[in-house]
Structure formats: C-alpha cells, structure tokens
PDB file of C-alpha atoms in Angstrom:
ATOM      1  CA  UNK A1353      20.498  -2.456   6.606  1.00 44.00           C
ATOM      2  CA  UNK A1354      18.854  -0.118   9.077  1.00 48.00           C
ATOM      3  CA  UNK A1355      15.446   0.437   7.473  1.00 48.00           C
ATOM      4  CA  UNK A1356      14.398   3.540   9.370  1.00 51.00           C
ATOM      5  CA  UNK A1357      15.986   6.311  11.385  1.00 60.00           C
ATOM      6  CA  UNK A1358      14.180   8.586  13.786  1.00 60.00           C
ATOM      7  CA  UNK A1359      15.113  11.768  11.960  1.00 84.00           C
ATOM      8  CA  UNK A1360      13.634  10.564   8.643  1.00 94.00           C
ATOM      9  CA  UNK A1361       9.957   9.910   7.886  1.00 94.00           C
ATOM     10  CA  UNK A1362      10.968   7.409   5.208  1.00 96.00           C
ATOM     11  CA  UNK A1363      11.512   3.669   5.347  1.00 94.00           C
ATOM     12  CA  UNK A1364      12.822   1.099   2.876  1.00 95.00           C
ATOM     13  CA  UNK A1365      10.727  -1.606   4.539  1.00 94.00           C
ATOM     14  CA  UNK A1366       8.588  -2.011   1.397  1.00 94.00           C
ATOM     15  CA  UNK A1367      11.520  -3.874  -0.158  1.00 93.00           C
ATOM     16  CA  UNK A1368      10.891  -6.747   2.251  1.00 88.00           C
ATOM     17  CA  UNK A1369       7.152  -7.218   1.730  1.00 89.00           C
ATOM     18  CA  UNK A1370       5.150  -7.293  -1.499  1.00 91.00           C
ATOM     19  CA  UNK A1371       1.414  -6.619  -1.877  1.00 91.00           C
ATOM     20  CA  UNK A1372       0.478 -10.144  -0.696  1.00 92.00           C
ATOM     21  CA  UNK A1373      -3.329  -9.834  -0.676  1.00 94.00           C
ATOM     22  CA  UNK A1374      -4.065 -13.586  -0.160  1.00 93.00           C
ATOM     23  CA  UNK A1375      -1.446 -13.882   2.586  1.00 93.00           C
ATOM     24  CA  UNK A1376      -2.753 -10.767   4.322  1.00 95.00           C
ATOM     25  CA  UNK A1377      -6.315 -12.112   4.141  1.00 95.00           C
ATOM     26  CA  UNK A1378      -5.219 -15.338   5.799  1.00 94.00           C
ATOM     27  CA  UNK A1379      -3.360 -13.611   8.629  1.00 95.00           C
ATOM     28  CA  UNK A1380      -5.963 -10.870   9.251  1.00 97.00           C
ATOM     29  CA  UNK A1381      -8.175 -12.950  11.606  1.00 96.00           C
ATOM     30  CA  UNK A1382      -5.158 -13.481  13.890  1.00 96.00           C
ATOM     31  CA  UNK A1383      -4.376  -9.767  13.962  1.00 97.00           C
ATOM     32  CA  UNK A1384      -7.965  -8.998  14.968  1.00 96.00           C
ATOM     33  CA  UNK A1385      -7.801 -11.214  18.059  1.00 95.00           C
ATOM     34  CA  UNK A1386      -7.139  -9.826  21.582  1.00 94.00           C
ATOM     35  CA  UNK A1387      -4.147 -12.160  21.915  1.00 95.00           C
ATOM     36  CA  UNK A1388      -2.756 -11.275  18.482  1.00 95.00           C
ATOM     37  CA  UNK A1389       0.836 -11.025  19.730  1.00 94.00           C
ATOM     38  CA  UNK A1390       0.884 -14.627  20.913  1.00 96.00           C
ATOM     39  CA  UNK A1391      -0.930 -15.954  17.839  1.00 96.00           C
ATOM     40  CA  UNK A1392       1.412 -14.167  15.430  1.00 96.00           C
ATOM     41  CA  UNK A1393       4.514 -15.400  17.269  1.00 95.00           C
ATOM     42  CA  UNK A1394       3.164 -18.950  17.016  1.00 95.00           C
ATOM     43  CA  UNK A1395       2.517 -18.469  13.300  1.00 95.00           C
ATOM     44  CA  UNK A1396       6.093 -17.303  12.726  1.00 95.00           C
ATOM     45  CA  UNK A1397       7.300 -20.505  14.407  1.00 95.00           C
ATOM     46  CA  UNK A1398       4.736 -23.006  13.081  1.00 93.00           C
ATOM     47  CA  UNK A1399       3.901 -21.692   9.571  1.00 92.00           C
ATOM     48  CA  UNK A1400       0.343 -23.056   9.630  1.00 92.00           C
ATOM     49  CA  UNK A1401      -1.323 -20.161   7.780  1.00 92.00           C
ATOM     50  CA  UNK A1402       1.246 -18.226   5.740  1.00 90.00           C
ATOM     51  CA  UNK A1403       2.803 -21.292   4.074  1.00 87.00           C
ATOM     52  CA  UNK A1404       6.118 -19.456   3.649  1.00 88.00           C
ATOM     53  CA  UNK A1405       9.062 -21.810   4.161  1.00 89.00           C
ATOM     54  CA  UNK A1406      11.646 -19.290   5.334  1.00 92.00           C
ATOM     55  CA  UNK A1407      11.245 -18.324   9.006  1.00 93.00           C
ATOM     56  CA  UNK A1408      13.029 -14.992   8.567  1.00 93.00           C
ATOM     57  CA  UNK A1409      10.677 -14.113   5.687  1.00 92.00           C
ATOM     58  CA  UNK A1410       7.641 -15.076   7.799  1.00 93.00           C
ATOM     59  CA  UNK A1411       8.865 -12.815  10.582  1.00 94.00           C
ATOM     60  CA  UNK A1412       9.319  -9.904   8.152  1.00 94.00           C
ATOM     61  CA  UNK A1413       5.890 -10.434   6.557  1.00 94.00           C
ATOM     62  CA  UNK A1414       4.140 -10.611   9.921  1.00 95.00           C
ATOM     63  CA  UNK A1415       5.909  -7.439  11.062  1.00 95.00           C
ATOM     64  CA  UNK A1416       4.877  -5.503   7.935  1.00 95.00           C
ATOM     65  CA  UNK A1417       1.336  -6.945   7.919  1.00 96.00           C
ATOM     66  CA  UNK A1418       0.999  -5.759  11.504  1.00 96.00           C
ATOM     67  CA  UNK A1419       2.182  -2.276  10.555  1.00 96.00           C
ATOM     68  CA  UNK A1420      -0.380  -2.132   7.728  1.00 97.00           C
ATOM     69  CA  UNK A1421      -3.073  -3.430  10.042  1.00 97.00           C
ATOM     70  CA  UNK A1422      -2.267  -0.803  12.695  1.00 97.00           C
ATOM     71  CA  UNK A1423      -2.179   2.078  10.222  1.00 97.00           C
ATOM     72  CA  UNK A1424      -5.986   2.248  10.067  1.00 96.00           C
ATOM     73  CA  UNK A1425      -8.787   1.715  12.634  1.00 96.00           C
ATOM     74  CA  UNK A1426     -10.126  -1.747  13.436  1.00 96.00           C
ATOM     75  CA  UNK A1427     -13.539  -0.881  11.982  1.00 95.00           C
ATOM     76  CA  UNK A1428     -11.876  -0.483   8.580  1.00 97.00           C
ATOM     77  CA  UNK A1429     -10.764  -4.120   8.583  1.00 97.00           C
ATOM     78  CA  UNK A1430     -14.150  -5.273   9.862  1.00 96.00           C
ATOM     79  CA  UNK A1431     -15.756  -3.626   6.832  1.00 96.00           C
ATOM     80  CA  UNK A1432     -12.915  -4.617   4.476  1.00 97.00           C
ATOM     81  CA  UNK A1433     -13.499  -8.346   5.014  1.00 96.00           C
ATOM     82  CA  UNK A1434     -16.951  -8.067   3.405  1.00 96.00           C
ATOM     83  CA  UNK A1435     -15.906  -6.094   0.334  1.00 97.00           C
ATOM     84  CA  UNK A1436     -15.451  -7.302  -3.255  1.00 97.00           C
ATOM     85  CA  UNK A1437     -11.986  -8.357  -4.390  1.00 97.00           C
ATOM     86  CA  UNK A1438     -11.535  -4.960  -6.084  1.00 97.00           C
ATOM     87  CA  UNK A1439     -12.568  -3.232  -2.869  1.00 97.00           C
ATOM     88  CA  UNK A1440     -10.153  -5.332  -0.826  1.00 97.00           C
ATOM     89  CA  UNK A1441      -7.247  -4.679  -3.220  1.00 97.00           C
ATOM     90  CA  UNK A1442      -7.968  -0.972  -3.112  1.00 98.00           C
ATOM     91  CA  UNK A1443      -8.355  -1.073   0.673  1.00 98.00           C
ATOM     92  CA  UNK A1444      -5.022  -2.816   1.139  1.00 98.00           C
ATOM     93  CA  UNK A1445      -3.361  -0.178  -1.045  1.00 98.00           C
ATOM     94  CA  UNK A1446      -4.976   2.483   1.166  1.00 98.00           C
ATOM     95  CA  UNK A1447      -3.438   0.854   4.259  1.00 98.00           C
ATOM     96  CA  UNK A1448      -0.065   0.635   2.482  1.00 97.00           C
ATOM     97  CA  UNK A1449      -0.236   4.338   1.623  1.00 98.00           C
ATOM     98  CA  UNK A1450      -1.015   5.098   5.272  1.00 97.00           C
ATOM     99  CA  UNK A1451       1.880   2.894   6.446  1.00 97.00           C
ATOM    100  CA  UNK A1452       4.698   4.009   4.177  1.00 96.00           C
ATOM    101  CA  UNK A1453       5.306   7.704   3.468  1.00 97.00           C
ATOM    102  CA  UNK A1454       7.510   6.695   0.550  1.00 97.00           C
ATOM    103  CA  UNK A1455       4.533   5.089  -1.221  1.00 98.00           C
ATOM    104  CA  UNK A1456       2.329   8.090  -0.456  1.00 98.00           C
ATOM    105  CA  UNK A1457       4.876  10.524  -1.874  1.00 98.00           C
ATOM    106  CA  UNK A1458       5.564   8.391  -4.950  1.00 98.00           C
ATOM    107  CA  UNK A1459       1.847   8.263  -5.639  1.00 98.00           C
ATOM    108  CA  UNK A1460       0.985  11.920  -5.247  1.00 97.00           C
ATOM    109  CA  UNK A1461       4.214  13.360  -6.620  1.00 97.00           C
ATOM    110  CA  UNK A1462       4.619  11.015  -9.591  1.00 98.00           C
ATOM    111  CA  UNK A1463       1.580   8.881 -10.482  1.00 98.00           C
ATOM    112  CA  UNK A1464      -1.111  11.521  -9.945  1.00 97.00           C
ATOM    113  CA  UNK A1465       1.016  14.182 -11.631  1.00 96.00           C
ATOM    114  CA  UNK A1466       1.334  11.907 -14.683  1.00 96.00           C
ATOM    115  CA  UNK A1467      -2.378  11.132 -14.590  1.00 97.00           C
ATOM    116  CA  UNK A1468      -3.207  14.841 -14.640  1.00 95.00           C
ATOM    117  CA  UNK A1469      -0.862  15.449 -17.584  1.00 95.00           C
ATOM    118  CA  UNK A1470      -1.011  14.334 -21.209  1.00 92.00           C
ATOM    119  CA  UNK A1471       1.268  11.340 -20.557  1.00 90.00           C
ATOM    120  CA  UNK A1472      -0.584   8.607 -18.646  1.00 96.00           C
ATOM    121  CA  UNK A1473       2.327   6.162 -18.637  1.00 97.00           C
ATOM    122  CA  UNK A1474       4.395   5.494 -15.544  1.00 97.00           C
ATOM    123  CA  UNK A1475       7.775   3.767 -15.587  1.00 97.00           C
ATOM    124  CA  UNK A1476      10.533   2.936 -13.147  1.00 97.00           C
ATOM    125  CA  UNK A1477      12.756   5.865 -14.253  1.00 98.00           C
ATOM    126  CA  UNK A1478       9.863   8.234 -13.407  1.00 97.00           C
ATOM    127  CA  UNK A1479       9.744   6.850  -9.864  1.00 98.00           C
ATOM    128  CA  UNK A1480      13.527   6.885  -9.546  1.00 98.00           C
ATOM    129  CA  UNK A1481      13.578  10.591 -10.389  1.00 97.00           C
ATOM    130  CA  UNK A1482      11.284  11.256  -7.431  1.00 98.00           C
ATOM    131  CA  UNK A1483      13.364   9.033  -5.165  1.00 98.00           C
ATOM    132  CA  UNK A1484      16.498  10.928  -6.140  1.00 97.00           C
ATOM    133  CA  UNK A1485      14.699  14.182  -5.345  1.00 97.00           C
ATOM    134  CA  UNK A1486      13.738  12.836  -1.906  1.00 97.00           C
ATOM    135  CA  UNK A1487      17.328  11.645  -1.339  1.00 97.00           C
ATOM    136  CA  UNK A1488      18.625  15.127  -2.146  1.00 96.00           C
ATOM    137  CA  UNK A1489      16.760  16.440   0.915  1.00 95.00           C
ATOM    138  CA  UNK A1490      16.975  13.408   3.222  1.00 96.00           C
ATOM    139  CA  UNK A1491      20.350  12.062   4.355  1.00 95.00           C
ATOM    140  CA  UNK A1492      18.927   8.705   5.420  1.00 96.00           C
ATOM    141  CA  UNK A1493      17.357   8.018   2.013  1.00 97.00           C
ATOM    142  CA  UNK A1494      20.541   9.267   0.369  1.00 96.00           C
ATOM    143  CA  UNK A1495      22.472   6.630   2.333  1.00 96.00           C
ATOM    144  CA  UNK A1496      20.520   3.752   0.777  1.00 96.00           C
ATOM    145  CA  UNK A1497      22.345   1.627  -1.779  1.00 97.00           C
ATOM    146  CA  UNK A1498      21.396   1.899  -5.441  1.00 96.00           C
ATOM    147  CA  UNK A1499      19.979  -1.609  -5.211  1.00 97.00           C
ATOM    148  CA  UNK A1500      17.681  -0.627  -2.314  1.00 97.00           C
ATOM    149  CA  UNK A1501      16.464   2.445  -4.200  1.00 97.00           C
ATOM    150  CA  UNK A1502      15.769   0.364  -7.315  1.00 97.00           C
ATOM    151  CA  UNK A1503      13.854  -2.186  -5.266  1.00 97.00           C
ATOM    152  CA  UNK A1504      11.757   0.538  -3.631  1.00 97.00           C
ATOM    153  CA  UNK A1505      10.758   1.888  -7.047  1.00 97.00           C
ATOM    154  CA  UNK A1506       9.996  -1.601  -8.376  1.00 97.00           C
ATOM    155  CA  UNK A1507       7.924  -2.526  -5.345  1.00 97.00           C
ATOM    156  CA  UNK A1508       5.816   0.620  -5.643  1.00 98.00           C
ATOM    157  CA  UNK A1509       5.049  -0.191  -9.290  1.00 97.00           C
ATOM    158  CA  UNK A1510       4.112  -3.730  -8.236  1.00 96.00           C
ATOM    159  CA  UNK A1511       1.676  -2.289  -5.674  1.00 97.00           C
ATOM    160  CA  UNK A1512       0.058  -0.249  -8.460  1.00 98.00           C
ATOM    161  CA  UNK A1513      -0.280  -3.274 -10.727  1.00 97.00           C
ATOM    162  CA  UNK A1514      -1.739  -5.416  -7.946  1.00 96.00           C
ATOM    163  CA  UNK A1515      -4.234  -2.670  -7.084  1.00 97.00           C
ATOM    164  CA  UNK A1516      -5.226  -2.341 -10.758  1.00 97.00           C
ATOM    165  CA  UNK A1517      -3.934   1.212 -11.200  1.00 98.00           C
ATOM    166  CA  UNK A1518      -1.177   0.294 -13.677  1.00 98.00           C
ATOM    167  CA  UNK A1519      -1.523  -1.935 -16.741  1.00 97.00           C
ATOM    168  CA  UNK A1520       1.243  -4.557 -16.796  1.00 93.00           C
ATOM    169  CA  UNK A1521       2.208  -4.572 -20.485  1.00 91.00           C
ATOM    170  CA  UNK A1522       1.716  -0.923 -21.425  1.00 96.00           C
ATOM    171  CA  UNK A1523       2.637   0.868 -18.153  1.00 96.00           C
ATOM    172  CA  UNK A1524      -0.550   2.900 -18.597  1.00 98.00           C
ATOM    173  CA  UNK A1525      -2.183   4.344 -15.506  1.00 98.00           C
ATOM    174  CA  UNK A1526      -5.896   3.664 -15.151  1.00 98.00           C
ATOM    175  CA  UNK A1527      -8.528   4.506 -12.521  1.00 97.00           C
ATOM    176  CA  UNK A1528      -9.983   1.876 -10.222  1.00 97.00           C
ATOM    177  CA  UNK A1529     -13.516   2.362  -8.923  1.00 95.00           C
ATOM    178  CA  UNK A1530     -14.871  -0.065  -6.319  1.00 95.00           C
ATOM    179  CA  UNK A1531     -18.570  -0.135  -5.406  1.00 93.00           C
ATOM    180  CA  UNK A1532     -20.010   3.091  -4.029  1.00 92.00           C
ATOM    181  CA  UNK A1533     -20.802   1.476  -0.675  1.00 91.00           C
ATOM    182  CA  UNK A1534     -17.129   0.452  -0.394  1.00 95.00           C
ATOM    183  CA  UNK A1535     -15.960   3.961  -1.248  1.00 95.00           C
ATOM    184  CA  UNK A1536     -18.359   5.357   1.380  1.00 93.00           C
ATOM    185  CA  UNK A1537     -15.881   4.393   4.117  1.00 94.00           C
ATOM    186  CA  UNK A1538     -13.339   6.927   2.866  1.00 96.00           C
ATOM    187  CA  UNK A1539     -15.891   9.756   2.798  1.00 93.00           C
ATOM    188  CA  UNK A1540     -17.207   8.974   6.258  1.00 92.00           C
ATOM    189  CA  UNK A1541     -13.686   8.753   7.695  1.00 94.00           C
ATOM    190  CA  UNK A1542     -12.557  12.095   6.268  1.00 94.00           C
ATOM    191  CA  UNK A1543     -10.214  10.296   3.840  1.00 95.00           C
ATOM    192  CA  UNK A1544     -11.661  11.687   0.636  1.00 94.00           C
ATOM    193  CA  UNK A1545      -8.097  12.271  -0.643  1.00 96.00           C
ATOM    194  CA  UNK A1546      -7.882   8.540  -1.318  1.00 97.00           C
ATOM    195  CA  UNK A1547     -10.450   8.763  -4.115  1.00 96.00           C
ATOM    196  CA  UNK A1548      -8.046  11.072  -5.917  1.00 97.00           C
ATOM    197  CA  UNK A1549      -5.375   8.414  -5.292  1.00 98.00           C
ATOM    198  CA  UNK A1550      -7.596   5.965  -7.212  1.00 98.00           C
ATOM    199  CA  UNK A1551      -7.285   8.375 -10.174  1.00 97.00           C
ATOM    200  CA  UNK A1552     -10.946   9.365 -10.061  1.00 95.00           C
ATOM    201  CA  UNK A1553     -11.706  12.823 -11.440  1.00 93.00           C
ATOM    202  CA  UNK A1554     -13.268  15.493  -9.207  1.00 93.00           C
ATOM    203  CA  UNK A1555     -16.642  15.260 -10.990  1.00 93.00           C
ATOM    204  CA  UNK A1556     -16.708  11.479 -10.380  1.00 92.00           C
ATOM    205  CA  UNK A1557     -15.891  11.977  -6.702  1.00 93.00           C
ATOM    206  CA  UNK A1558     -18.678  14.553  -6.438  1.00 92.00           C
ATOM    207  CA  UNK A1559     -21.143  12.174  -8.128  1.00 92.00           C
ATOM    208  CA  UNK A1560     -20.293   9.396  -5.649  1.00 89.00           C
ATOM    209  CA  UNK A1561     -20.576  11.817  -2.747  1.00 88.00           C
ATOM    210  CA  UNK A1562     -24.011  12.959  -3.929  1.00 89.00           C
ATOM    211  CA  UNK A1563     -25.291   9.365  -3.849  1.00 85.00           C
ATOM    212  CA  UNK A1564     -24.282   8.771  -0.221  1.00 79.00           C
TER     213      UNK A1564
END
C-alpha cells in the first residue's frame, strides 16, 4: 500500500519495522559515515551486518533506520552510543517519536492520558480508539485496511514494551528513568517534553533539572 500521502502527516510505515535495538546498533556506524548511502546500499545487497535473510525486508529496515537516524541531530547519536542500555532504549524511542507522528499522538493522547488517570493499564482497544478518532479526521488514515490499523496499534504497544514503559503480562504502564547525565541531553536540546513521555512526574523532572 501507499504508506504516506502528502496531505496527511501520518504514515503506516511503523508496520514494516519493529523496535530492533540490536539491529539499529549494528547499522548505526554505517549511517554515521560520510559515504553512508553507498555503505547502506551495499549492506542491503550483501547482508553482512543486519543478518536478515530477506532482501526486501533489509531494504525496508534500512529505509526506516535512516528515517529514525535523520529525525534527530548527529550529536544525539554520538552521545547515544555511550549510554546505558536503558538510555539507548529510551533514546531510540525518542527518535521513533520524532519520526512517526502516529506514535507521538498515540503516546500523548492515549498512554499519558491513562498514566495521569486512575487506570494505568493500556491495551490495544485503547490505542484503536485513538486511531479511529484520527481516521475520522484524516482521509488517508481512514483509507487504511483494518489489518493495517491493527498492526499500527500492535507495533506501538511493542515499542512501549521494548522501551520498558509497558509491562508485558499486566499491560501496566510504568515510568522509565535513565541516568541523569543521559536525560541531560533532552534538557539541553529543548526537548523537555520527552521526560513527560517517559511518564516522569513534574516534581521528578524538576528535581533532575535542579541537579544539572
């Protein structure tokens, strides 16, 4: 299907690429090189790093990894490489939120709303309700098949689980707090909103800010 149209800010591209932290880590050094285009094309053909048998899948993954990479400045990835695993998971989710408006809207309109309410659980029907609301105001999203919509909702929940924001068995939301020096990037870059996305409370955010 046609994943994106110019008159819509939304894309169903998340259905083609999971969280893939280890794979992204392996491909990141190529993306940071001046001749990244050539190196990535060679990787799609030769499969030396990704170790994904299907060429079409490799091409899709490389395309989406590149979009995530380009969604934030190079200095972010330079810092990201030195962070803890929690910091890297959180950082990849940040790049995903910057890449896909659908993920951003799911997170702020559904997950954070649940977190700020009495009910801290988050399920697929909750996400589907938001997607149906988006579709009601966006013809392109409305044109997606039911299967595509279901996959978008499922993929978003997978991103949350991989980041550590959603407990697998109970569907309970939970905050994730990397080291303060890792969180410092978001303050210094004017991206303080992302600490709210990690389900940290305002007083916690203020405490971290005071230490920096």
